[in-house]
PDB file of C-alpha atoms in Angstrom:
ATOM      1  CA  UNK A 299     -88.713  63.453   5.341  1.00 56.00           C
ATOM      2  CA  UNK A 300     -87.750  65.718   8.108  1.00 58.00           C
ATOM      3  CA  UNK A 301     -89.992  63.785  10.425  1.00 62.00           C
ATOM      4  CA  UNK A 302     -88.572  60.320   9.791  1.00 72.00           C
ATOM      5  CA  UNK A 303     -85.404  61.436  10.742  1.00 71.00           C
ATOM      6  CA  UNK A 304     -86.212  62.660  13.895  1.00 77.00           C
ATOM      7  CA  UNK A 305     -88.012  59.432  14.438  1.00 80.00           C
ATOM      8  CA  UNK A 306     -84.752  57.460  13.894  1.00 81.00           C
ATOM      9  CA  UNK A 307     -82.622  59.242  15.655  1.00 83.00           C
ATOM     10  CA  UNK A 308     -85.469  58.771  19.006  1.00 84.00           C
ATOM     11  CA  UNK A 309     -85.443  55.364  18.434  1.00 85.00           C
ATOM     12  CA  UNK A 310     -81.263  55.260  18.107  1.00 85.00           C
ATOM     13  CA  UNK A 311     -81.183  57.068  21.834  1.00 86.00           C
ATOM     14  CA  UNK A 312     -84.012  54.728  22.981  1.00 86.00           C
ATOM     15  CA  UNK A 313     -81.575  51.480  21.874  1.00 87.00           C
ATOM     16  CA  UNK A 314     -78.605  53.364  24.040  1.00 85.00           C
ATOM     17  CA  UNK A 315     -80.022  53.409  26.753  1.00 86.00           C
ATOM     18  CA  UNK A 316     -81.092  49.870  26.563  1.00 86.00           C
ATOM     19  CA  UNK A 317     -78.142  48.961  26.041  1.00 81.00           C
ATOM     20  CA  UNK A 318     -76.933  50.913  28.802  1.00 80.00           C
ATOM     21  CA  UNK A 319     -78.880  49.642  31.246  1.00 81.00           C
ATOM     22  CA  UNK A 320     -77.917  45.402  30.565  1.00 80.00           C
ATOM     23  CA  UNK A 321     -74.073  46.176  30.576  1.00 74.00           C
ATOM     24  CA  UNK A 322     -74.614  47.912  33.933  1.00 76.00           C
ATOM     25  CA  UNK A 323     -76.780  44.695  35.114  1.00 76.00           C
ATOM     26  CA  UNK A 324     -73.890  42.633  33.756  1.00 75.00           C
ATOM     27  CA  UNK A 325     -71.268  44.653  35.915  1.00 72.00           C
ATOM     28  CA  UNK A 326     -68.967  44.281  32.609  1.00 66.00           C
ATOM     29  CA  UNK A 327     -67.579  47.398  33.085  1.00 65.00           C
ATOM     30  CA  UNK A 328     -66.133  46.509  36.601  1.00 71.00           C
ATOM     31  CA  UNK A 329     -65.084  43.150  35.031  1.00 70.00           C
ATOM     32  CA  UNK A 330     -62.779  44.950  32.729  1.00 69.00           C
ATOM     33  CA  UNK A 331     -60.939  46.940  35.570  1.00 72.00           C
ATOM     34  CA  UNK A 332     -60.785  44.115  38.004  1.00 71.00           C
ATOM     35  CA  UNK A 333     -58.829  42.343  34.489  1.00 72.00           C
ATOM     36  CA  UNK A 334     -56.369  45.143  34.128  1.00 69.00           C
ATOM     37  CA  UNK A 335     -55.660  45.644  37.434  1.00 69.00           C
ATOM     38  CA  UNK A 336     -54.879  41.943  37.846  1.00 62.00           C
ATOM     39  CA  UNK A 337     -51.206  41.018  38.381  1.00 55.00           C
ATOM     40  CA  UNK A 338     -49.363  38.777  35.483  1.00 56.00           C
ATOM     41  CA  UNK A 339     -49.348  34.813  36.715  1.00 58.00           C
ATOM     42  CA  UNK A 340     -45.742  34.060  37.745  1.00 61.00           C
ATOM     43  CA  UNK A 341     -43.793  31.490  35.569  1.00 60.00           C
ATOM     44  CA  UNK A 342     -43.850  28.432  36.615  1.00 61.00           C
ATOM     45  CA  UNK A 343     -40.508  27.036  37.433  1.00 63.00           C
ATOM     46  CA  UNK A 344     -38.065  25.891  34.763  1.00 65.00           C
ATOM     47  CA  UNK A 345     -37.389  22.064  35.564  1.00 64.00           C
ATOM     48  CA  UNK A 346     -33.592  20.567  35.891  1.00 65.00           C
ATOM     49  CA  UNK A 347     -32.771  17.987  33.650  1.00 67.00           C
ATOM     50  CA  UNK A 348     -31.008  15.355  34.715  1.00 65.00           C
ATOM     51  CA  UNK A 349     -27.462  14.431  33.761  1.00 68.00           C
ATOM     52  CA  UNK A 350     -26.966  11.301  31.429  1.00 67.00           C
ATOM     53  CA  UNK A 351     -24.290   8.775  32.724  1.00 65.00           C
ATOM     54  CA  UNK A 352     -22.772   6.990  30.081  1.00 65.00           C
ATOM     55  CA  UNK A 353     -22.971   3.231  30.033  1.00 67.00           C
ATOM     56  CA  UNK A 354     -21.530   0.520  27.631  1.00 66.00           C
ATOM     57  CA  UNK A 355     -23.203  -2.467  26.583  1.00 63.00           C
ATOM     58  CA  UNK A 356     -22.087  -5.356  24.613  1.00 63.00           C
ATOM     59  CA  UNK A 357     -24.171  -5.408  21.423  1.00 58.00           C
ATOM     60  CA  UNK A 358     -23.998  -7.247  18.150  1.00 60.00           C
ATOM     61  CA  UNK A 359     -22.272  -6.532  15.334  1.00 60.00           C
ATOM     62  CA  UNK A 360     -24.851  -5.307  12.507  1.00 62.00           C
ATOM     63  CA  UNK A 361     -24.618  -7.656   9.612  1.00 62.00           C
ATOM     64  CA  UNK A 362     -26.350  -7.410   5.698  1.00 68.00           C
ATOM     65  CA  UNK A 363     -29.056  -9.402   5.318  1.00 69.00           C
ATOM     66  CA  UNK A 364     -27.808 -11.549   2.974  1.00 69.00           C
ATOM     67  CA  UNK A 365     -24.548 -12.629   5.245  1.00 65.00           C
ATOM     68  CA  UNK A 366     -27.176 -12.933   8.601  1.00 64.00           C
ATOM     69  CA  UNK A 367     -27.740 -16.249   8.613  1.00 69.00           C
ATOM     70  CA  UNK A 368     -23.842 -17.435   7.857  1.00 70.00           C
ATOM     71  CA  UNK A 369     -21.376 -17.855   9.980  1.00 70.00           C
ATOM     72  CA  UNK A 370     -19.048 -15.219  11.163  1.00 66.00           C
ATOM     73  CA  UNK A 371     -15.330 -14.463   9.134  1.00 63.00           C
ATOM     74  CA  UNK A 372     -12.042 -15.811  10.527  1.00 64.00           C
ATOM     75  CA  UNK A 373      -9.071 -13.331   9.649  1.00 61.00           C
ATOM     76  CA  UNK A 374      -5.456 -14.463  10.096  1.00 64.00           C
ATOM     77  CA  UNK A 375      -2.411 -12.516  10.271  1.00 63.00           C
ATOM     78  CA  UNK A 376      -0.713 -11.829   6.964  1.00 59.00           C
ATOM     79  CA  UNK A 377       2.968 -10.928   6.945  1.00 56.00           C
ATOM     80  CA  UNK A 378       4.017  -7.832   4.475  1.00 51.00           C
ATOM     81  CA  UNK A 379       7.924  -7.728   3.611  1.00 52.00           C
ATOM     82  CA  UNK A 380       9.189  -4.455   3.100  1.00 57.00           C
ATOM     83  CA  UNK A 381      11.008  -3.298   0.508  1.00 59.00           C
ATOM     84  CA  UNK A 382      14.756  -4.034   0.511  1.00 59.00           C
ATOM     85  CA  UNK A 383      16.695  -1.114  -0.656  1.00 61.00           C
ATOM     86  CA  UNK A 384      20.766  -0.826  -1.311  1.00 60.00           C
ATOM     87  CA  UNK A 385      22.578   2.647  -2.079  1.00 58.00           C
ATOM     88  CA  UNK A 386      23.136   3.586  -5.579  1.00 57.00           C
ATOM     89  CA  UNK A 387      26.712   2.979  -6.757  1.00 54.00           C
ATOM     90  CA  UNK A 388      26.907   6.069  -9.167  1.00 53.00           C
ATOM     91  CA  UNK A 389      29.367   5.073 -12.340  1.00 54.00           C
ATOM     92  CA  UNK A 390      29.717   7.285 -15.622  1.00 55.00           C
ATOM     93  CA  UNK A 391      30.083   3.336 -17.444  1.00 55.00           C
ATOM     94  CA  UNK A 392      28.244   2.577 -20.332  1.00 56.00           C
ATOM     95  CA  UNK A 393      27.625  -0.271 -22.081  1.00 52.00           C
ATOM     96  CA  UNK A 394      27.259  -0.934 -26.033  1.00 55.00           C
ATOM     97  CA  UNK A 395      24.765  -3.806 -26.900  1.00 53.00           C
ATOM     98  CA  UNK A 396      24.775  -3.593 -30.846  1.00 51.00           C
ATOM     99  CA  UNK A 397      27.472  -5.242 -31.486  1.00 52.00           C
ATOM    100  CA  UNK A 398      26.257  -8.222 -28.514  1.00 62.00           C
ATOM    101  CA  UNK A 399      27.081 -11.633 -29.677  1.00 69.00           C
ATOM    102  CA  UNK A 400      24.902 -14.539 -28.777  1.00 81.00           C
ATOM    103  CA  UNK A 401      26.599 -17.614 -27.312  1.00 83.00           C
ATOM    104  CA  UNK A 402      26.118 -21.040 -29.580  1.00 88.00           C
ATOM    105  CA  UNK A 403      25.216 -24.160 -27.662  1.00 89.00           C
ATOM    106  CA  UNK A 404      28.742 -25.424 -28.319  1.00 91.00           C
ATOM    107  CA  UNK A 405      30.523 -22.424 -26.802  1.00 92.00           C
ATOM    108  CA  UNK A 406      27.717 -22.036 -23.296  1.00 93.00           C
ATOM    109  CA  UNK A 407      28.872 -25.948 -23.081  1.00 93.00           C
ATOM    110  CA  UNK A 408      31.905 -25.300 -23.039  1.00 93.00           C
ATOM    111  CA  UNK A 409      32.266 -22.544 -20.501  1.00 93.00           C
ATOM    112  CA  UNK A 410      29.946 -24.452 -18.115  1.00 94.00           C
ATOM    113  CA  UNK A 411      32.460 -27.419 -18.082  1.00 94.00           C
ATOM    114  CA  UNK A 412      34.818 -25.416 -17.432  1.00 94.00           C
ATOM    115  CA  UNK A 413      33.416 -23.440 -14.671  1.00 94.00           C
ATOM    116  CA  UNK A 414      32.345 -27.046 -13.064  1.00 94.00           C
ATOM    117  CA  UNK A 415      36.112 -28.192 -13.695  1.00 94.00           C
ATOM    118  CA  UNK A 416      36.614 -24.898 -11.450  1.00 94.00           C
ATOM    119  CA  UNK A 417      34.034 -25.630  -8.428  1.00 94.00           C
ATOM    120  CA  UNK A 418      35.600 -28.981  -8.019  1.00 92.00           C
ATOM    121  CA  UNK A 419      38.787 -27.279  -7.129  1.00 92.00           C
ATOM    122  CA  UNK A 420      37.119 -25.321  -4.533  1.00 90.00           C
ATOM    123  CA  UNK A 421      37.189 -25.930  -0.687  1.00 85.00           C
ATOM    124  CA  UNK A 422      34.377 -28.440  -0.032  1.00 84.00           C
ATOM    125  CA  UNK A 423      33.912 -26.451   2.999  1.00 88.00           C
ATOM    126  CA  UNK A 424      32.067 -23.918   1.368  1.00 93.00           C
ATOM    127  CA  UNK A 425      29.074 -24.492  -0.877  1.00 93.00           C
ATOM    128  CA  UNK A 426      28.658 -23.412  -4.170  1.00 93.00           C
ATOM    129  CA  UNK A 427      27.011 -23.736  -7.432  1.00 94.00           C
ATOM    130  CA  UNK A 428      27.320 -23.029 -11.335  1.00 95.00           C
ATOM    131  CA  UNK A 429      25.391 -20.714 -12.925  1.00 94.00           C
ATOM    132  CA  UNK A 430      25.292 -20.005 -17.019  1.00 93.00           C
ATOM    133  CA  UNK A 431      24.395 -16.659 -18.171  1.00 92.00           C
ATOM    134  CA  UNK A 432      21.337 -15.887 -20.155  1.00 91.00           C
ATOM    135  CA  UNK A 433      20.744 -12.468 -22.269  1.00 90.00           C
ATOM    136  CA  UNK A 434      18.025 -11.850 -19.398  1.00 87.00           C
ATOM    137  CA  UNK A 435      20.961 -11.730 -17.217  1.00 90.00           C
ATOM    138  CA  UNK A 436      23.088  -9.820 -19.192  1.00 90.00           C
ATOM    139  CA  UNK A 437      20.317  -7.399 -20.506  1.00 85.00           C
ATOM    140  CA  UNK A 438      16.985  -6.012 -20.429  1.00 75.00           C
ATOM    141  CA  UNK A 439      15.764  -7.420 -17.129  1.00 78.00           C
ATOM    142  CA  UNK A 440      19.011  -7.890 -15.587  1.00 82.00           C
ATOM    143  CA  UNK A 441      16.940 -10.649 -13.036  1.00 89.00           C
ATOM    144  CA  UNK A 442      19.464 -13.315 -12.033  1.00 92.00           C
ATOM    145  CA  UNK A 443      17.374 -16.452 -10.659  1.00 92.00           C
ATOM    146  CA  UNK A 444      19.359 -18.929  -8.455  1.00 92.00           C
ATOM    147  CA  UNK A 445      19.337 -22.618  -7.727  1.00 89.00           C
ATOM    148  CA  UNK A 446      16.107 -22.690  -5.601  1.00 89.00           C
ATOM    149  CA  UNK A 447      17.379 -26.098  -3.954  1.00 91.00           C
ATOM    150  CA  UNK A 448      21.110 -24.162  -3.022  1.00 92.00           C
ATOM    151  CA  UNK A 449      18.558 -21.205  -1.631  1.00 92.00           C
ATOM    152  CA  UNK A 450      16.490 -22.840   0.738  1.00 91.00           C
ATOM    153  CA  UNK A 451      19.257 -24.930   2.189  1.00 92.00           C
ATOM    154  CA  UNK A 452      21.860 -22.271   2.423  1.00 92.00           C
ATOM    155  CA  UNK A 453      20.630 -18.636   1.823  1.00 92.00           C
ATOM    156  CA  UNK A 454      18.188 -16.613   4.092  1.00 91.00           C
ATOM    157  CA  UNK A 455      14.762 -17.024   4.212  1.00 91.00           C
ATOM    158  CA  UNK A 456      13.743 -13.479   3.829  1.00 91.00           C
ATOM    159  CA  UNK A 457      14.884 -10.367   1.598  1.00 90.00           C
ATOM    160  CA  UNK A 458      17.600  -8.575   2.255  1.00 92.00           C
ATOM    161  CA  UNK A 459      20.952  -7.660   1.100  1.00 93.00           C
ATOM    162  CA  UNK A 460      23.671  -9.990  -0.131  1.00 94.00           C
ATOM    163  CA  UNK A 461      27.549  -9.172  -1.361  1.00 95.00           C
ATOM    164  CA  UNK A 462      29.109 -10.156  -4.271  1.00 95.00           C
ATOM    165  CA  UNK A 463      33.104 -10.275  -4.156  1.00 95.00           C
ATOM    166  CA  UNK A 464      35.289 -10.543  -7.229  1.00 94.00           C
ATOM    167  CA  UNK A 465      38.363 -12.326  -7.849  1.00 93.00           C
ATOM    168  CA  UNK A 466      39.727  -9.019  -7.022  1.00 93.00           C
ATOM    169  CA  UNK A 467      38.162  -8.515  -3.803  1.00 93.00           C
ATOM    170  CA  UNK A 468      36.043  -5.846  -4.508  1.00 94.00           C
ATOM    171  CA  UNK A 469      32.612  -5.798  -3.222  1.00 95.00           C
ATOM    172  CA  UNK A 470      29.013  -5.389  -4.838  1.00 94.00           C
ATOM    173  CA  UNK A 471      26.026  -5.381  -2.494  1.00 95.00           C
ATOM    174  CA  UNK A 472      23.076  -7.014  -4.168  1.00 94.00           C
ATOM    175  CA  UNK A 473      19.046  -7.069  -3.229  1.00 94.00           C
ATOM    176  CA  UNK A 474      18.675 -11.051  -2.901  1.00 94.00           C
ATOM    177  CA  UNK A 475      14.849 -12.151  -2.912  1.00 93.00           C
ATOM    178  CA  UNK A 476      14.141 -15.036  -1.035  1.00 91.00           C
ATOM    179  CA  UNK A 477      10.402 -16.193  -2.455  1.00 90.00           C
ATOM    180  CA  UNK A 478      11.876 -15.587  -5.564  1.00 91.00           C
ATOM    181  CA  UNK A 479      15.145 -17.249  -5.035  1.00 92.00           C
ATOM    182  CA  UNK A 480      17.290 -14.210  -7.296  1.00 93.00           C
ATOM    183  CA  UNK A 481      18.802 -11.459  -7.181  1.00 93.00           C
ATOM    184  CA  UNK A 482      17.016  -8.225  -8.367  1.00 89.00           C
ATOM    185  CA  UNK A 483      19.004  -4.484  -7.330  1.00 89.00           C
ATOM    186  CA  UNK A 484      22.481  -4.387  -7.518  1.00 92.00           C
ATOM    187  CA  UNK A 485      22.986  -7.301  -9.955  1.00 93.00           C
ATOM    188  CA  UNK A 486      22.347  -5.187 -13.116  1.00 92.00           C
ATOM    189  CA  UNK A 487      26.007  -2.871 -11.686  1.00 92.00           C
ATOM    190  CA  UNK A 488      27.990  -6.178 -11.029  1.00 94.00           C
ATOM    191  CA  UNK A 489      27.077  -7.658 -14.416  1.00 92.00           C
ATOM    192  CA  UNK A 490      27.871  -4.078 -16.401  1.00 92.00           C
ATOM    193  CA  UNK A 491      30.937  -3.551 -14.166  1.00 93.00           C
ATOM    194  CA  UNK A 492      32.308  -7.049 -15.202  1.00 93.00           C
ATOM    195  CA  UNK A 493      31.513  -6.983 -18.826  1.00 91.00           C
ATOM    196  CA  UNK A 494      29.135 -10.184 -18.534  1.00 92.00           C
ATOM    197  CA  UNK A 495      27.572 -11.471 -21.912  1.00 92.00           C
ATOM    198  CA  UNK A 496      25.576 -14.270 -23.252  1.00 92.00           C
ATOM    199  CA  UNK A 497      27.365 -17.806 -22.391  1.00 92.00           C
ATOM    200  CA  UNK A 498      29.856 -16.678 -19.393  1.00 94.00           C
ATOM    201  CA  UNK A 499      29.389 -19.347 -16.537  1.00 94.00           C
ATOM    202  CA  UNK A 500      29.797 -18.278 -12.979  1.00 95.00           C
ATOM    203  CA  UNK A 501      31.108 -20.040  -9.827  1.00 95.00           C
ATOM    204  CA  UNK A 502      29.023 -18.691  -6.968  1.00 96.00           C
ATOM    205  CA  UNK A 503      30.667 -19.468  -3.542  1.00 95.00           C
ATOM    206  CA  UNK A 504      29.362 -19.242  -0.183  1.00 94.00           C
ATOM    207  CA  UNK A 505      32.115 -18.117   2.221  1.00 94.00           C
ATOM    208  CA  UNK A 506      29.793 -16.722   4.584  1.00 93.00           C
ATOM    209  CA  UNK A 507      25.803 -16.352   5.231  1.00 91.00           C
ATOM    210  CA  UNK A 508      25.022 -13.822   3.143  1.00 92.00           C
ATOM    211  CA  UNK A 509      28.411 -13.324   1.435  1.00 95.00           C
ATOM    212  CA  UNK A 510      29.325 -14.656  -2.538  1.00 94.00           C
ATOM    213  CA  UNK A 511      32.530 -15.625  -4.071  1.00 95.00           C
ATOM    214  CA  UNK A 512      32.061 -14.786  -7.519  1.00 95.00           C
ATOM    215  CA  UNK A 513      34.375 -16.551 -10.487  1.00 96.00           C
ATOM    216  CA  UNK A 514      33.852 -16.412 -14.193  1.00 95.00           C
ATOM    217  CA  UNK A 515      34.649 -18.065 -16.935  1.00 94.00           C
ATOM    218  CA  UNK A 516      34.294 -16.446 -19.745  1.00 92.00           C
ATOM    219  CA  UNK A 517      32.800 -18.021 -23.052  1.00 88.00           C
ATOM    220  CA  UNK A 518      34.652 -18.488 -25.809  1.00 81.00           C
ATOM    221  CA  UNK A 519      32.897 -16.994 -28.967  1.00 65.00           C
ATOM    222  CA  UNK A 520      33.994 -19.782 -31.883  1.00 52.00           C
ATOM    223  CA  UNK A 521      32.568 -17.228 -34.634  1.00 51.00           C
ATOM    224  CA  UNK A 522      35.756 -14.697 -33.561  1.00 47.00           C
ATOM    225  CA  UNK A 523      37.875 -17.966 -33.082  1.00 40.00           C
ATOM    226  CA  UNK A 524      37.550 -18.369 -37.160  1.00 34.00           C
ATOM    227  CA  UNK A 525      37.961 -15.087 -37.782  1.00 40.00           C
ATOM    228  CA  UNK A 526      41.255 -14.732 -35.958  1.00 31.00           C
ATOM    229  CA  UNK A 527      42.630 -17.771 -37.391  1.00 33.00           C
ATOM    230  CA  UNK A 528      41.395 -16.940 -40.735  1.00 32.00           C
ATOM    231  CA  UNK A 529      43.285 -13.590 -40.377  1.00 35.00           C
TER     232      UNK A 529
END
């Protein structure tokens, strides 16, 4: 036992020294200082890049497939009114409907020939027109549609702001819509503020472009008629 030991370790020195003896006929241990004593490489130097200059080209427009092979859209201009607007004539007035009375066909006929009887005595100077009052008129809606042939030939062409004037004198300022040939805001305080119902006609006068003479002629209910005379 002890003599195989002794046996290994003289072959273990024997294989030092061997290898001893090739790394000095390699010179690898002068390899390795020459390495560390070598200076880092320098960097190489870092490149300038070049500025971009903008350019424009003309390019088409990108288009779905399904519209690529027809032709291109044609826009036109489109006009948008805007909205007329009149200040609010603040009134405490109120009005009771229940006790509303329609007009019979009789009784609208009645006050429409005489409102006509009326426009005839009118200066021919200025132009006018007779109009008979509907419940729209007088309620609900309060929309007041005018003679679209008087409109075109005598009012404005676009929206804007007409004036109603009494028998009195006193003024109302009224939205007046030309596609629609009416008049919308304002119209709903003239026809409260005169006490308007169902079967009134009214004399509309043009004394100046955007200016109204306003008569009425108020309808006579027969129903109360018989009731007076009955009384």
């Amino acid at each position: 036992m002890v003599m195989s030991k002794v046996k290994y370790e003289a072959l273990r020195e024997q294989r030092l020294e061997e290898n001893k003896k090739r790394l000095e006929e390699l010179n690898l241990s002068q390899l390795s200082i020459a390495l560390k004593n070598a200076s880092s490489p320098k960097p190489s130097p870092m490149k300038k890049a070049k500025p971009r200059t903008p350019r424009t080209e003309i390019v088409p427009v990108r288009r779905s497939e399904r519209f690529s092979n027809k032709s291109a859209p044609h826009y036109k201009e489109v006009t948008f009114y805007d909205r007329v607007q009149i200040p609010r004539r603040v009134t405490n007035r109120t009005r009771n409907l229940s006790n509303r009375v329609y007009a019979s066909d009789e009784d609208r006929e009645c006050a429409i020939k005489k409102a006509e009887e009326l426009e005839s005595s009118l200066e021919s100077d200025y132009p006018s027109f007779v109009k008979s009052m509907l419940p729209s008129h007088v309620s609900g809606g309060f929309w007041l549609g005018l003679s679209s042939d008087f409109c075109k030939r005598k009012l404005p062409r676009n929206d804007g702001v007409v004036t109603l004037i009494d028998e009195q004198g006193e003024e109302w300022p009224v939205i007046y819509l030309a596609r629609k040939s009416g008049l919308s805001g304002g119209w709903k305080k003239f026809s409260v503020d005169h006490d308007l119902v169902d079967g009134d006609a009214l004399v509309f006068q043009l004394i100046r472009p955007t200016v109204l003479k306003v008569f009425i002629i108020r309808v006579k209910n027969s129903e109360e008629s018989v009731d007076v005379e009955m009384k």
